[in-house]
Structures are given as C-alpha cells and as structure tokens.
Amino acid sequence: MRGIVLASGSPRRRELLGLLGLPFEVVVPRVKEDTAKYEDVKKTAMGLARMKAEVVAHVRQGEVIVASDTLVVLGDRVMGKPDNAAEALAVLHALRGRKHEVTSGIVVHDRPGRSPAVQAVETQVWMRDYSDREIADYIARDEPFDKAGAYAIQDRDFRPVARIKGCYTNVMGLPLCHLYVLLEQVGFTPPPVSPHRACEIHTGQRCLVAVDILKGANR
C-alpha cells in the first residue's frame, strides 16, 4: 500500500486524519499563503491547498498527499490567524453573536501526471454571545494564535459556537467524510472504518450530513 503524507503542520488535521486508522507521515509545506488569493473564497482555499500538496509532492513522489486549507469568512472579510492578543480580541469581538462561513479546500494528490482530487467544503457557523471575560480567559490560555478565526469549535471550556449547518470537522480544519470520498476517487482504498461513526465518537456531535456525503463510498 502506498503511504499517505499529510501536508500540514496543524495538530487538528493530524488528529482528524488519525481517526481513519491509516498510517501517515507529516511533512510541513513552506507556502506563502498570500500568494493564492482569488475573488472567490472557495477558489482561494482550493488554490492554497493545491500549492501545499504540490510542494510536498515534489519531495515525496509516488505517495498520496493530503492537503487542506481553511478560511473563516465574515461578510467580505477573511479572518486569518491572529498574530497577537489585540488581533485575537478584535476577531472574536467581530464574530460574537453573528453568523460566518468556514470554507476548506481539500486536495488529494495521487501521482505526477494525474489530476488531483479536489473539493471545497463550506459550513455555516453561528457564534454564541460570549462575554468579554470569556474572550479574555480564552486569549490568556494562548489558544487563538494558531487558528483561523481565532477559535476552536471543539474547545470545551470556551464553547464559542451556538450551532452549525454543515460539516463539523470542516470547522476544525479537515472535513473527514469528504476526504474519505476523495481518497477513493484517486484509487486509494481506505480501511473499513466509518468516518461518520469515528467522527461522531471523537467530537461528541451528531452529524446530519455524513450520509449524503458518503453515498456510494466503500465504508
């Protein structure tokens, strides 16, 4: 079986890919994220994911490369990873009590000369009206600084999200069921693990979209 390489330094993506029960390695791509900007958010996310996959594919030829990029969008603003506490505070204030979108581009790069399997996934997210004190406590734990939008949906102390429409693990950074389908599209046979069930057990969330996503997949 060919190996899988995750083109990401994100601990959340490592955690999620591990739920499929597949052995994989991690190679962190060196990509300037401001070099792939389009007017369309989905194109930007897919473009960044494609760049990550291509960088890693050059050094790990013949292996299956998995790459993802996630954008948090409020209105016409892309909310990136905050560099400091002031930026984190501003982002969390802006998101508070409002709806925004989380869009991920996923790329599965099979081998040179073949087109990769790609998909853009969007989840709608409604934030709760958390307090200034909750924001301050969250920032004091140094949690926002490696996260697009400055928050983690799965944080059990902050719990910033009121509800979502779409894929939960997309908001974490790697839409698992969509990835499972893309792996099959490039001819990689995933193990007989239900990504739907693995995701629900891991996140503690009931998924309402997995059945439709996984129609026709071997699981």
Short mmCIF file of C-alpha atoms in Angstrom, two decimals:
data_model
loop_
_atom_site.label_atom_id
_atom_site.label_comp_id
_atom_site.label_asym_id
_atom_site.label_seq_id
_atom_site.Cartn_x
_atom_site.Cartn_y
_atom_site.Cartn_z
CA MET A 1 0.00 0.00 0.00
CA ARG A 2 1.30 3.46 -0.89
CA GLY A 3 1.91 5.76 2.02
CA ILE A 4 -0.12 8.83 2.90
CA VAL A 5 1.60 12.12 3.62
CA LEU A 6 -0.28 14.92 5.34
CA ALA A 7 0.93 18.26 4.02
CA SER A 8 0.17 20.23 7.15
CA GLY A 9 1.62 21.23 10.48
CA SER A 10 -1.83 21.53 12.06
CA PRO A 11 -2.33 19.34 15.14
CA ARG A 12 -6.09 19.31 14.46
CA ARG A 13 -5.57 17.88 10.97
CA ARG A 14 -3.21 15.24 12.32
CA GLU A 15 -5.78 14.34 14.95
CA LEU A 16 -8.61 14.07 12.41
CA LEU A 17 -6.70 12.10 9.79
CA GLY A 18 -5.73 9.67 12.54
CA LEU A 19 -9.42 8.81 13.03
CA LEU A 20 -9.39 6.90 9.73
CA GLY A 21 -6.94 4.40 11.18
CA LEU A 22 -4.43 4.97 8.38
CA PRO A 23 -0.69 5.19 8.95
CA PHE A 24 0.61 8.51 7.66
CA GLU A 25 3.55 10.85 7.86
CA VAL A 26 3.57 14.61 8.22
CA VAL A 27 5.55 16.98 6.02
CA VAL A 28 5.03 20.68 6.67
CA PRO A 29 4.97 22.65 3.39
CA ARG A 30 6.60 26.06 3.20
CA VAL A 31 3.94 28.10 1.45
CA LYS A 32 3.27 31.84 1.47
CA GLU A 33 -0.46 31.91 2.00
CA ASP A 34 -0.88 35.36 0.45
CA THR A 35 0.26 34.06 -2.95
CA ALA A 36 -3.06 32.40 -3.82
CA LYS A 37 -5.84 34.95 -3.49
CA TYR A 38 -8.91 34.97 -5.71
CA GLU A 39 -12.16 36.87 -5.50
CA ASP A 40 -13.91 33.57 -4.83
CA VAL A 41 -13.28 32.14 -1.35
CA LYS A 42 -13.63 28.53 -2.49
CA LYS A 43 -11.07 29.05 -5.26
CA THR A 44 -8.67 30.63 -2.77
CA ALA A 45 -8.99 27.74 -0.31
CA MET A 46 -8.52 25.16 -3.07
CA GLY A 47 -5.61 27.12 -4.55
CA LEU A 48 -3.79 27.21 -1.22
CA ALA A 49 -4.42 23.51 -0.60
CA ARG A 50 -3.18 22.70 -4.09
CA MET A 51 0.02 24.69 -3.51
CA LYS A 52 0.69 22.79 -0.27
CA ALA A 53 0.11 19.44 -1.98
CA GLU A 54 2.39 20.30 -4.91
CA VAL A 55 5.24 21.47 -2.66
CA VAL A 56 5.19 18.19 -0.72
CA ALA A 57 4.64 16.05 -3.84
CA HIS A 58 7.99 17.26 -5.21
CA VAL A 59 9.83 15.64 -2.31
CA ARG A 60 7.53 12.66 -1.73
CA GLN A 61 6.82 11.40 -5.24
CA GLY A 62 4.64 8.33 -5.64
CA GLU A 63 2.86 8.80 -2.33
CA VAL A 64 -0.65 10.04 -1.67
CA ILE A 65 -0.52 13.65 -0.50
CA VAL A 66 -3.39 15.09 1.55
CA ALA A 67 -3.57 18.87 1.88
CA SER A 68 -6.19 21.26 3.19
CA ASP A 69 -6.58 24.97 3.76
CA THR A 70 -9.35 26.55 5.82
CA LEU A 71 -10.68 30.10 5.62
CA VAL A 72 -13.02 31.81 8.08
CA VAL A 73 -15.11 34.46 6.35
CA LEU A 74 -17.33 37.11 7.96
CA GLY A 75 -19.15 39.08 5.30
CA ASP A 76 -16.38 40.05 2.88
CA ARG A 77 -13.57 39.73 5.45
CA VAL A 78 -11.27 36.73 5.71
CA MET A 79 -10.44 36.25 9.37
CA GLY A 80 -6.95 34.77 9.49
CA LYS A 81 -4.78 33.57 12.36
CA PRO A 82 -4.19 36.41 14.82
CA ASP A 83 -0.59 37.43 15.43
CA ASN A 84 -1.17 38.85 18.90
CA ALA A 85 -3.72 39.28 21.68
CA ALA A 86 -5.10 42.54 20.25
CA GLU A 87 -5.84 40.88 16.90
CA ALA A 88 -7.41 37.87 18.61
CA LEU A 89 -9.61 40.17 20.66
CA ALA A 90 -10.74 42.09 17.56
CA VAL A 91 -11.57 38.90 15.63
CA LEU A 92 -13.52 37.31 18.49
CA HIS A 93 -15.44 40.55 19.06
CA ALA A 94 -16.32 40.71 15.36
CA LEU A 95 -17.55 37.09 15.28
CA ARG A 96 -19.52 37.24 18.54
CA GLY A 97 -23.24 36.59 18.17
CA ARG A 98 -23.01 36.51 14.38
CA LYS A 99 -23.07 34.04 11.52
CA HIS A 100 -20.00 33.38 9.37
CA GLU A 101 -18.76 30.77 6.92
CA VAL A 102 -15.87 28.34 7.18
CA THR A 103 -14.57 27.11 3.83
CA SER A 104 -11.94 24.42 3.36
CA GLY A 105 -10.22 23.38 0.17
CA ILE A 106 -9.10 19.73 0.19
CA VAL A 107 -6.66 18.19 -2.27
CA VAL A 108 -5.61 14.56 -2.60
CA HIS A 109 -2.57 14.40 -4.91
CA ASP A 110 -2.05 10.89 -6.26
CA ARG A 111 0.99 10.87 -8.55
CA PRO A 112 2.75 13.12 -11.11
CA GLY A 113 0.84 13.47 -14.36
CA ARG A 114 -2.56 12.81 -12.82
CA SER A 115 -5.03 15.48 -11.82
CA PRO A 116 -5.57 15.61 -8.07
CA ALA A 117 -8.97 15.08 -6.49
CA VAL A 118 -10.17 18.42 -5.12
CA GLN A 119 -13.19 19.76 -3.30
CA ALA A 120 -14.30 22.89 -1.50
CA VAL A 121 -16.48 22.44 1.58
CA GLU A 122 -18.46 25.18 3.32
CA THR A 123 -20.01 25.16 6.78
CA GLN A 124 -22.22 27.91 8.15
CA VAL A 125 -21.42 28.80 11.75
CA TRP A 126 -23.42 30.81 14.28
CA MET A 127 -21.42 32.06 17.27
CA ARG A 128 -22.99 32.50 20.68
CA ASP A 129 -22.96 35.81 22.53
CA TYR A 130 -19.98 35.01 24.74
CA SER A 131 -18.80 37.59 27.28
CA ASP A 132 -15.73 39.82 27.29
CA ARG A 133 -14.49 37.84 30.29
CA GLU A 134 -14.76 34.58 28.34
CA ILE A 135 -12.77 36.10 25.49
CA ALA A 136 -10.08 37.32 27.90
CA ASP A 137 -9.81 33.90 29.56
CA TYR A 138 -9.56 32.18 26.18
CA ILE A 139 -6.81 34.52 24.99
CA ALA A 140 -4.97 34.10 28.30
CA ARG A 141 -4.69 30.37 27.52
CA ASP A 142 -2.88 31.25 24.25
CA GLU A 143 -5.49 29.32 22.31
CA PRO A 144 -6.35 31.67 19.41
CA PHE A 145 -2.94 32.11 17.81
CA ASP A 146 -2.68 29.09 15.52
CA LYS A 147 -6.31 29.09 14.43
CA ALA A 148 -8.08 30.79 11.53
CA GLY A 149 -10.79 32.95 13.04
CA ALA A 150 -9.01 32.78 16.42
CA TYR A 151 -11.23 30.00 17.78
CA ALA A 152 -11.59 26.23 18.01
CA ILE A 153 -15.12 24.89 17.71
CA GLN A 154 -14.13 21.90 19.85
CA ASP A 155 -12.78 23.91 22.80
CA ARG A 156 -14.67 22.52 25.79
CA ASP A 157 -14.07 25.49 28.07
CA PHE A 158 -14.83 28.35 25.69
CA ARG A 159 -17.51 26.62 23.54
CA PRO A 160 -17.81 29.63 21.21
CA VAL A 161 -20.24 28.13 18.68
CA ALA A 162 -24.01 28.08 19.15
CA ARG A 163 -24.84 25.94 16.10
CA ILE A 164 -23.66 24.99 12.63
CA LYS A 165 -25.10 23.91 9.32
CA GLY A 166 -22.75 21.51 7.53
CA CYS A 167 -19.66 19.52 8.45
CA TYR A 168 -18.29 19.88 11.99
CA THR A 169 -14.78 18.64 11.20
CA ASN A 170 -14.61 21.15 8.35
CA VAL A 171 -14.64 23.87 11.02
CA MET A 172 -11.79 22.01 12.76
CA GLY A 173 -9.79 22.11 9.51
CA LEU A 174 -10.29 18.77 7.72
CA PRO A 175 -13.73 17.61 6.54
CA LEU A 176 -13.31 13.92 7.19
CA CYS A 177 -16.10 12.33 5.14
CA HIS A 178 -15.25 14.47 2.12
CA LEU A 179 -11.61 13.40 2.44
CA TYR A 180 -12.64 9.73 2.59
CA VAL A 181 -14.50 10.11 -0.72
CA LEU A 182 -11.54 11.89 -2.37
CA LEU A 183 -9.17 9.11 -1.31
CA GLU A 184 -11.41 6.62 -3.08
CA GLN A 185 -11.54 8.84 -6.17
CA VAL A 186 -7.76 8.57 -6.63
CA GLY A 187 -7.86 4.81 -6.22
CA PHE A 188 -6.69 4.63 -2.63
CA THR A 189 -8.75 2.14 -0.65
CA PRO A 190 -9.35 3.45 2.86
CA PRO A 191 -9.68 0.94 5.69
CA PRO A 192 -13.13 -0.36 6.64
CA VAL A 193 -13.65 2.42 9.15
CA SER A 194 -16.79 4.52 9.08
CA PRO A 195 -15.60 8.13 9.06
CA HIS A 196 -19.13 9.12 10.05
CA ARG A 197 -19.09 7.00 13.20
CA ALA A 198 -15.46 7.78 14.05
CA CYS A 199 -16.19 11.49 13.76
CA GLU A 200 -19.29 11.35 15.96
CA ILE A 201 -17.48 9.40 18.68
CA HIS A 202 -14.49 11.73 18.63
CA THR A 203 -16.38 15.03 18.56
CA GLY A 204 -19.45 14.03 20.56
CA GLN A 205 -21.57 15.66 17.85
CA ARG A 206 -24.39 14.07 15.86
CA CYS A 207 -23.73 14.56 12.14
CA LEU A 208 -26.66 15.30 9.83
CA VAL A 209 -24.69 15.50 6.57
CA ALA A 210 -22.42 12.43 6.51
CA VAL A 211 -24.93 10.03 4.96
CA ASP A 212 -25.36 12.24 1.88
CA ILE A 213 -21.61 12.89 1.57
CA LEU A 214 -20.72 9.20 1.76
CA LYS A 215 -23.32 7.89 -0.68
CA GLY A 216 -21.63 5.27 -2.86
CA ALA A 217 -18.42 5.21 -0.82
CA ASN A 218 -16.97 1.92 0.44
CA ARG A 219 -17.46 2.15 4.17
#
